[in-house]
N, CA and C atoms as an extended XYZ file, in Angstrom:
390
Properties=species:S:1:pos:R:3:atomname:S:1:resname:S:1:resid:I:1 pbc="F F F"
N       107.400       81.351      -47.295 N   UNK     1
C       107.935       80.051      -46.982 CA  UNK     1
C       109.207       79.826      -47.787 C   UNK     1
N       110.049       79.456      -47.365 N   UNK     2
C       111.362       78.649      -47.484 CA  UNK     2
C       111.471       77.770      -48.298 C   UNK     2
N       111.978       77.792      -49.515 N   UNK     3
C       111.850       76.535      -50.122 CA  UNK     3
C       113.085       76.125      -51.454 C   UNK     3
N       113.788       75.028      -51.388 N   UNK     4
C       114.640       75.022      -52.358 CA  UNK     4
C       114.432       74.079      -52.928 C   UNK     4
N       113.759       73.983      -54.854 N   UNK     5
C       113.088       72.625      -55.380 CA  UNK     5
C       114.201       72.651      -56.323 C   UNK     5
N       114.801       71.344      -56.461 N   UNK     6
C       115.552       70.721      -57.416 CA  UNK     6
C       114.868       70.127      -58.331 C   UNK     6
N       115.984       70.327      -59.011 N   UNK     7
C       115.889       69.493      -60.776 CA  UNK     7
C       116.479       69.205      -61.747 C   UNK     7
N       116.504       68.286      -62.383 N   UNK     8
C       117.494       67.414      -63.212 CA  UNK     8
C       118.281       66.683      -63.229 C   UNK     8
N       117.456       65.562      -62.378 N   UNK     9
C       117.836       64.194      -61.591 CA  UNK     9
C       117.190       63.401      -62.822 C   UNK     9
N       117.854       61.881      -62.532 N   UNK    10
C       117.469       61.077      -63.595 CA  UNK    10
C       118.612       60.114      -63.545 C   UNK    10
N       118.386       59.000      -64.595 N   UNK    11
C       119.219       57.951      -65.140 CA  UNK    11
C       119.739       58.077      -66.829 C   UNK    11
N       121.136       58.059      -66.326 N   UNK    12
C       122.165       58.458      -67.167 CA  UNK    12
C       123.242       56.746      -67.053 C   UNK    12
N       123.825       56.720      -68.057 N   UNK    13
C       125.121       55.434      -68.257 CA  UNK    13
C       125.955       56.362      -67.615 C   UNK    13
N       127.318       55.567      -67.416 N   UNK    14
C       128.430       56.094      -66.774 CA  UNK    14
C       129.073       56.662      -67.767 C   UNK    14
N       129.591       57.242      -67.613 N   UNK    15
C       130.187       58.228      -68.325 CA  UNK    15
C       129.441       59.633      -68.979 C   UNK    15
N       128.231       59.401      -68.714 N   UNK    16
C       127.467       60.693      -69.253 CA  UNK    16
C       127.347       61.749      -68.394 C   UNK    16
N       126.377       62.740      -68.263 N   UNK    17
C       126.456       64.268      -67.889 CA  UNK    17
C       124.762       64.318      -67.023 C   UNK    17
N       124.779       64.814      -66.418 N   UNK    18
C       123.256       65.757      -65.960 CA  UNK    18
C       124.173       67.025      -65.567 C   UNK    18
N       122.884       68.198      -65.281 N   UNK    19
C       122.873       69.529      -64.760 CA  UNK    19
C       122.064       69.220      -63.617 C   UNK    19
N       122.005       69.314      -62.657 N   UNK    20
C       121.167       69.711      -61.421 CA  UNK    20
C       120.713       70.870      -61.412 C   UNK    20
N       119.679       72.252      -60.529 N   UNK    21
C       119.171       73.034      -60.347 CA  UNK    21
C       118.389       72.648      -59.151 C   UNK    21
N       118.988       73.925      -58.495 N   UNK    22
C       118.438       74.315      -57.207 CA  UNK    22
C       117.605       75.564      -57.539 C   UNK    22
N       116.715       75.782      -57.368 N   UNK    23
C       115.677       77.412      -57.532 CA  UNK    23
C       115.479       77.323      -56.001 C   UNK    23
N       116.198       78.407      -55.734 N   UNK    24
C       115.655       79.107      -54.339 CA  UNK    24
C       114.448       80.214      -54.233 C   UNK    24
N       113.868       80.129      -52.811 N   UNK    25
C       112.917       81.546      -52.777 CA  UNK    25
C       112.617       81.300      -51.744 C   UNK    25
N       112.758       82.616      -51.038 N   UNK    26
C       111.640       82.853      -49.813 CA  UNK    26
C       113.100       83.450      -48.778 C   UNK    26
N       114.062       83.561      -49.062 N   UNK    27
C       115.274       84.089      -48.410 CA  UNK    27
C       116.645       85.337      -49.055 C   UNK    27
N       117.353       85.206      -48.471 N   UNK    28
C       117.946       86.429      -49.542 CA  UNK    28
C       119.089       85.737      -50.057 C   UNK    28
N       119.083       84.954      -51.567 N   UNK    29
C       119.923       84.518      -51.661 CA  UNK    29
C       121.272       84.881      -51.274 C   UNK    29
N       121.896       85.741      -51.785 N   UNK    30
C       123.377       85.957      -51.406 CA  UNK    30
C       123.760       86.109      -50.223 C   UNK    30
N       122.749       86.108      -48.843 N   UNK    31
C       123.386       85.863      -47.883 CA  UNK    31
C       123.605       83.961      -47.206 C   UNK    31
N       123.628       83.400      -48.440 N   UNK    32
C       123.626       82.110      -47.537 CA  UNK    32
C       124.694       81.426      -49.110 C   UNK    32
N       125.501       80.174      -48.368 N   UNK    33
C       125.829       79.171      -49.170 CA  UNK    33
C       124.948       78.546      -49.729 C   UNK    33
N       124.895       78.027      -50.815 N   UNK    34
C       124.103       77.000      -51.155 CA  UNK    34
C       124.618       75.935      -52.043 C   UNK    34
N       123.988       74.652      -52.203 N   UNK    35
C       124.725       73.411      -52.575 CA  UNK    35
C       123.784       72.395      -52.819 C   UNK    35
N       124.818       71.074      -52.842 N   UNK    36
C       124.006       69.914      -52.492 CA  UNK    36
C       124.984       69.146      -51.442 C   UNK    36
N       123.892       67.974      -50.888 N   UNK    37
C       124.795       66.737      -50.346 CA  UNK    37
C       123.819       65.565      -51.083 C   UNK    37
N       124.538       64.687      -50.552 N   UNK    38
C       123.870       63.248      -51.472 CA  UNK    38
C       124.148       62.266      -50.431 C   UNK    38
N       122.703       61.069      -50.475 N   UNK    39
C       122.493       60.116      -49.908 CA  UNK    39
C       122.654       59.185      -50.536 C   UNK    39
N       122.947       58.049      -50.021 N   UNK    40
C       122.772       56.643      -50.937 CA  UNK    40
C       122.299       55.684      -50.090 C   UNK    40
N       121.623       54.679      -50.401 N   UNK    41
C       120.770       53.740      -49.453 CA  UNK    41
C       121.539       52.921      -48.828 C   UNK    41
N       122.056       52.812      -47.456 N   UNK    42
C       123.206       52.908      -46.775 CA  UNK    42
C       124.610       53.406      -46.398 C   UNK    42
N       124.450       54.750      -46.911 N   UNK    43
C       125.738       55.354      -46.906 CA  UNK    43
C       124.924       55.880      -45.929 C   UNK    43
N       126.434       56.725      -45.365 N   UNK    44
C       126.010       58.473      -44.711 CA  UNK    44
C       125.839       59.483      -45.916 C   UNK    44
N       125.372       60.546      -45.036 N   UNK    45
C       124.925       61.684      -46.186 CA  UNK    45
C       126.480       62.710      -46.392 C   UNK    45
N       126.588       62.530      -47.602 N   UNK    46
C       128.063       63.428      -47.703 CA  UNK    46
C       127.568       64.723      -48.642 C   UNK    46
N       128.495       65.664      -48.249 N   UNK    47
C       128.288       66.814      -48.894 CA  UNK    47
C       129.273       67.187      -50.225 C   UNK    47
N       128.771       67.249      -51.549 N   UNK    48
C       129.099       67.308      -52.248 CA  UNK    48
C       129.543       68.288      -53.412 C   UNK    48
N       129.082       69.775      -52.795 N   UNK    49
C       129.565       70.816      -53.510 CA  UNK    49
C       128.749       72.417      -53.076 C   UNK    49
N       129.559       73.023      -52.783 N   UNK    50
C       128.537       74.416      -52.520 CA  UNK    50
C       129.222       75.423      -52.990 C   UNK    50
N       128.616       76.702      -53.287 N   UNK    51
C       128.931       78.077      -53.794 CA  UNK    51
C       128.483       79.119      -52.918 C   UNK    51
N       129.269       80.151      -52.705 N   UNK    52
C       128.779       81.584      -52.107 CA  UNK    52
C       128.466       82.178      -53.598 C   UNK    52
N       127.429       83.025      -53.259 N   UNK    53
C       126.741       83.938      -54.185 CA  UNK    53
C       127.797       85.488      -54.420 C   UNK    53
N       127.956       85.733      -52.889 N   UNK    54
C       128.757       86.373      -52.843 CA  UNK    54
C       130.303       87.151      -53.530 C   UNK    54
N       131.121       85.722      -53.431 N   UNK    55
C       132.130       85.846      -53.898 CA  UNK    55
C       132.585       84.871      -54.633 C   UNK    55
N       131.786       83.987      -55.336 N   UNK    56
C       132.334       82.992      -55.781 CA  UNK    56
C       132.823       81.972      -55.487 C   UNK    56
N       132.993       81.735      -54.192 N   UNK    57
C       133.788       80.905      -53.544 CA  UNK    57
C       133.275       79.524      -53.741 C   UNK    57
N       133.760       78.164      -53.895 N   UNK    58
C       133.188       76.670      -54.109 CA  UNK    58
C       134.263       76.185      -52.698 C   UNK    58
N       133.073       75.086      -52.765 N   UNK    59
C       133.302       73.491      -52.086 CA  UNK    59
C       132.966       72.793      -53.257 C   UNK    59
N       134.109       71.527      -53.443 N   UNK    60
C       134.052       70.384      -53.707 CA  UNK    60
C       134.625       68.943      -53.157 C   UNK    60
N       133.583       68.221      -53.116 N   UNK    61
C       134.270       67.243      -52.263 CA  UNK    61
C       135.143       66.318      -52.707 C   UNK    61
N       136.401       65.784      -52.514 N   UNK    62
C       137.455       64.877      -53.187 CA  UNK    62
C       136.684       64.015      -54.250 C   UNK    62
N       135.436       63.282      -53.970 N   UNK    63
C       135.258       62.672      -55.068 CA  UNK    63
C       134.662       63.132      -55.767 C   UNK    63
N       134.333       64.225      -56.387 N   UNK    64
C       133.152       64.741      -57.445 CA  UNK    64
C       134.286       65.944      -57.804 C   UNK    64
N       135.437       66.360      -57.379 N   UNK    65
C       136.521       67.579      -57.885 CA  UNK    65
C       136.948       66.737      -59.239 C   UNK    65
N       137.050       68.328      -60.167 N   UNK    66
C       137.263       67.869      -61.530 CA  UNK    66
C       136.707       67.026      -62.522 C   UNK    66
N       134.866       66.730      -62.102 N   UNK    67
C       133.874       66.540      -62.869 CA  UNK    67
C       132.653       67.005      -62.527 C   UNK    67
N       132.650       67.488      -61.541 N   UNK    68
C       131.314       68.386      -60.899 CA  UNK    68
C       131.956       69.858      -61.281 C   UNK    68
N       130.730       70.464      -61.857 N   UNK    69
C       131.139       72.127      -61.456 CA  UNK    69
C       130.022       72.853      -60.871 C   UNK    69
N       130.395       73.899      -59.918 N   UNK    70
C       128.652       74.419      -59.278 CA  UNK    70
C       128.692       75.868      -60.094 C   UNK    70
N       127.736       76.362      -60.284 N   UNK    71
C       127.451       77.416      -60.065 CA  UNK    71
C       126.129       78.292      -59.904 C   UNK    71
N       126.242       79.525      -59.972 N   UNK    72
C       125.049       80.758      -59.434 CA  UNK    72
C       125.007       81.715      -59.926 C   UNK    72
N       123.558       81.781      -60.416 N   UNK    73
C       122.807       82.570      -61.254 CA  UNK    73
C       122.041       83.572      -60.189 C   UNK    73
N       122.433       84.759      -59.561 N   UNK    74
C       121.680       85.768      -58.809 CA  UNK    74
C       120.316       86.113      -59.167 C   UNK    74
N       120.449       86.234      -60.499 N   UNK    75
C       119.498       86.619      -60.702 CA  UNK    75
C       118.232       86.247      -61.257 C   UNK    75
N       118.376       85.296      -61.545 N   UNK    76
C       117.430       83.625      -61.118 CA  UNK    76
C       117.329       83.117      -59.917 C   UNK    76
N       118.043       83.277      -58.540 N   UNK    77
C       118.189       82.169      -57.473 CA  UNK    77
C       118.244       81.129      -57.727 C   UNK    77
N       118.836       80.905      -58.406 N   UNK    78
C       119.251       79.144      -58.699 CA  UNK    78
C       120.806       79.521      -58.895 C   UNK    78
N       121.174       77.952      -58.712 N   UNK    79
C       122.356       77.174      -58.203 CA  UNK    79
C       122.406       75.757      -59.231 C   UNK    79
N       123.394       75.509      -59.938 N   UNK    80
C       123.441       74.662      -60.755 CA  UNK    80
C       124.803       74.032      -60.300 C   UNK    80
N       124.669       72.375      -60.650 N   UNK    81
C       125.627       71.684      -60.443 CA  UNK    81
C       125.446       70.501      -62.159 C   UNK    81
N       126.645       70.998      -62.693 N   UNK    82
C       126.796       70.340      -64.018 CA  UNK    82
C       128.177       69.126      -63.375 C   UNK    82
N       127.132       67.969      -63.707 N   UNK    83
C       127.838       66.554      -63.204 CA  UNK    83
C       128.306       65.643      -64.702 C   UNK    83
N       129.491       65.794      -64.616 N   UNK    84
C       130.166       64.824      -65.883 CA  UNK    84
C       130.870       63.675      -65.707 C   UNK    84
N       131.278       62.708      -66.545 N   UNK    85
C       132.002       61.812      -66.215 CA  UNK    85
C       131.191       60.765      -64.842 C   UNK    85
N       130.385       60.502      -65.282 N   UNK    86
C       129.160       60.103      -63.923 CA  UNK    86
C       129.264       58.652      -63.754 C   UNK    86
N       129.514       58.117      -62.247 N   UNK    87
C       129.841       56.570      -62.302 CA  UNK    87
C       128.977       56.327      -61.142 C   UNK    87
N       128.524       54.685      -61.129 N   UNK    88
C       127.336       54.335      -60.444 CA  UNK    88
C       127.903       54.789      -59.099 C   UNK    88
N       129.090       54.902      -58.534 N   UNK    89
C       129.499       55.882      -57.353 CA  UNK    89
C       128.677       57.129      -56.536 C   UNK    89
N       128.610       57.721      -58.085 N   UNK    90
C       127.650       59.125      -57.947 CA  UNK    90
C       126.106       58.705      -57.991 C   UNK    90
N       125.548       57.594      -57.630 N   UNK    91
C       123.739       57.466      -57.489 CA  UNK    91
C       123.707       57.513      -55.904 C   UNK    91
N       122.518       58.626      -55.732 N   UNK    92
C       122.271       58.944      -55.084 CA  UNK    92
C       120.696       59.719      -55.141 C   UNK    92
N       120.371       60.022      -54.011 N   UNK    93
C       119.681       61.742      -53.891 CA  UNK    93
C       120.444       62.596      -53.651 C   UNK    93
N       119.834       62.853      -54.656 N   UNK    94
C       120.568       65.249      -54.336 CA  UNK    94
C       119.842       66.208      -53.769 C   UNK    94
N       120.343       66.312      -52.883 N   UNK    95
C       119.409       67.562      -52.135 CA  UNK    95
C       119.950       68.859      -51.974 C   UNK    95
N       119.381       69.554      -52.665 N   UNK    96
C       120.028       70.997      -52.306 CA  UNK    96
C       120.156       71.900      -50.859 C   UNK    96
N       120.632       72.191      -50.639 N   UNK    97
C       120.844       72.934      -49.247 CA  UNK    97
C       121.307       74.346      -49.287 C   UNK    97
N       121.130       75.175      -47.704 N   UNK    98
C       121.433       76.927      -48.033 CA  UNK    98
C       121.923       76.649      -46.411 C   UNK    98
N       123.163       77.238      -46.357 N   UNK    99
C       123.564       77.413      -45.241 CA  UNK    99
C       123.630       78.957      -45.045 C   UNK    99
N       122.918       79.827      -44.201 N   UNK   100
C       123.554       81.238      -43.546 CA  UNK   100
C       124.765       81.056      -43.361 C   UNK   100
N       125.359       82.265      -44.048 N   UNK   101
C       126.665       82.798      -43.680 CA  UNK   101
C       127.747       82.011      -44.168 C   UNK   101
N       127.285       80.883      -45.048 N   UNK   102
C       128.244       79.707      -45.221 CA  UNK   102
C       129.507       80.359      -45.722 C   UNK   102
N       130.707       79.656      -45.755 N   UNK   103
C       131.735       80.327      -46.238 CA  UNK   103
C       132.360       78.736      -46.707 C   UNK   103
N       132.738       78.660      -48.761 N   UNK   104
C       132.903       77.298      -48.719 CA  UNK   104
C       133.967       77.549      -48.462 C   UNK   104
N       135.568       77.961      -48.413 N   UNK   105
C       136.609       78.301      -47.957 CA  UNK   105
C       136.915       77.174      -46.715 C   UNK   105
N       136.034       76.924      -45.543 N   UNK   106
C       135.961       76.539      -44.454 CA  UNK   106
C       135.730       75.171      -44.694 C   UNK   106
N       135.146       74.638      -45.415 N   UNK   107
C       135.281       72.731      -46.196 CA  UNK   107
C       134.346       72.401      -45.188 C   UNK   107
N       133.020       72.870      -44.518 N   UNK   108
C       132.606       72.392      -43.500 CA  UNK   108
C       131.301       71.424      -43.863 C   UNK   108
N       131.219       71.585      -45.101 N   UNK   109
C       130.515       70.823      -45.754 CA  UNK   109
C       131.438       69.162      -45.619 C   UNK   109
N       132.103       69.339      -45.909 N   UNK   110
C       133.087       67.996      -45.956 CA  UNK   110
C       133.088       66.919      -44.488 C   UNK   110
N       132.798       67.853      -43.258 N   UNK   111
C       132.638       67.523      -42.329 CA  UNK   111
C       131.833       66.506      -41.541 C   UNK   111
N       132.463       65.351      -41.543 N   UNK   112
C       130.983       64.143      -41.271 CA  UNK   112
C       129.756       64.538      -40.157 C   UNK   112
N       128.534       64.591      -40.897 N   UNK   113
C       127.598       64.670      -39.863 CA  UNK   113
C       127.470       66.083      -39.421 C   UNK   113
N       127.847       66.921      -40.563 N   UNK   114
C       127.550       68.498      -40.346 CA  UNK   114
C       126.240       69.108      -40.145 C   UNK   114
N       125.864       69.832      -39.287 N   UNK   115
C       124.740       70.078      -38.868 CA  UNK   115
C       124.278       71.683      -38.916 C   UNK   115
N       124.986       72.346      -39.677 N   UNK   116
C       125.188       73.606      -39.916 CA  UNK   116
C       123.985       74.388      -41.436 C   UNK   116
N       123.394       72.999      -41.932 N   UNK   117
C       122.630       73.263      -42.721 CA  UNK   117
C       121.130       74.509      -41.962 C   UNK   117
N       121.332       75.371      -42.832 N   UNK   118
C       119.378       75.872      -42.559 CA  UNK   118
C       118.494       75.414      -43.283 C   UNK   118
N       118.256       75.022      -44.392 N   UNK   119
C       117.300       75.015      -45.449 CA  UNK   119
C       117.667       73.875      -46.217 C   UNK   119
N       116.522       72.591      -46.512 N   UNK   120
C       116.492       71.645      -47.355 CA  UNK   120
C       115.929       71.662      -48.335 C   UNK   120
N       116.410       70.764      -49.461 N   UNK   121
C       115.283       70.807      -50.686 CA  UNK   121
C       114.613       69.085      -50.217 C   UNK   121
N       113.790       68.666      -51.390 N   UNK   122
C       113.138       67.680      -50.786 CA  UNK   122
C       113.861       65.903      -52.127 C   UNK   122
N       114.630       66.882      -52.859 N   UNK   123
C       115.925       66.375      -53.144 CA  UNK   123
C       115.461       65.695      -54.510 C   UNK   123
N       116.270       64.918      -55.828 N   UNK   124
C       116.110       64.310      -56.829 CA  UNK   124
C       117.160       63.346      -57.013 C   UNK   124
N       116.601       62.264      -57.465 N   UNK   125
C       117.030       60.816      -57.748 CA  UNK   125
C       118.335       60.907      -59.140 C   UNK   125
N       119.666       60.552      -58.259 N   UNK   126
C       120.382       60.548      -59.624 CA  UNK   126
C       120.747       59.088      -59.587 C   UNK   126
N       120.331       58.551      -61.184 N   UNK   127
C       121.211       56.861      -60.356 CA  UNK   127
C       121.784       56.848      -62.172 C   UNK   127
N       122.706       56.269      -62.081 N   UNK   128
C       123.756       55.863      -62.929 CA  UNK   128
C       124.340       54.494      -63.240 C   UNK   128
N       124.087       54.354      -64.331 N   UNK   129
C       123.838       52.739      -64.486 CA  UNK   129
C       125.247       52.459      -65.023 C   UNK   129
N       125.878       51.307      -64.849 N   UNK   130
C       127.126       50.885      -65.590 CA  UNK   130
C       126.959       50.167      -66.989 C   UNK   130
């Protein structure tokens, strides 16, 4: 079974830091993108950062560039997103995601209402207090 469980969600002041973690299993990591997007209780769901295993390659989305950084550990299957500089902007759920074949190069994550996802996590609570 398929499964991507996050962690290291929580309540932080603005201006402080979390790490996220995605642990993947049950697929081959390096053939898929993987990331997060984030919900907020009336927003749409925007996508907020992904990595190829592959080659290194990132997505970041305009608002989280230059305080989000992602990265990937192969040999763990996990996927980390170290979030700094954190403003009640950034509360949300985080859900990790694995796209086949993803290529972040292509910004298709950025894409409203992208439907290109394969694999969900079941996501963690970031909320950020002012």
């Amino acid at each position: 079974e398929v499964q991507l469980v996050e962690s290291g969600g929580g309540l932080v002041q603005a201006g402080g830091s979390l790490r996220l973690s995605c642990a993947a299993s049950g697929f081959t990591f390096d053939d898929y993108a993987i990331g997060w997007f984030r919900q907020a209780p009336g927003k749409e769901r925007e996508g907020v950062s992904c990595i190829s295993s592959s080659d290194g390659s990132t997505y970041y989305a305009d608002s989280v560039k230059g305080r989000f950084t992602i990265s990937s550990d192969g040999a763990k299957n996990t996927v980390y997103l170290q979030m700094n500089n954190l403003t009640p902007e950034d509360t949300a759920v985080y859900y990790c995601a694995a796209e086949l074949g993803g290529n972040p190069h292509n910004d298709l994550w950025g894409v409203p209402n992208y439907d290109g996802v394969d694999y969900w996590g079941k996501g963690t609570l970031v909320s950020v207090s002012s």
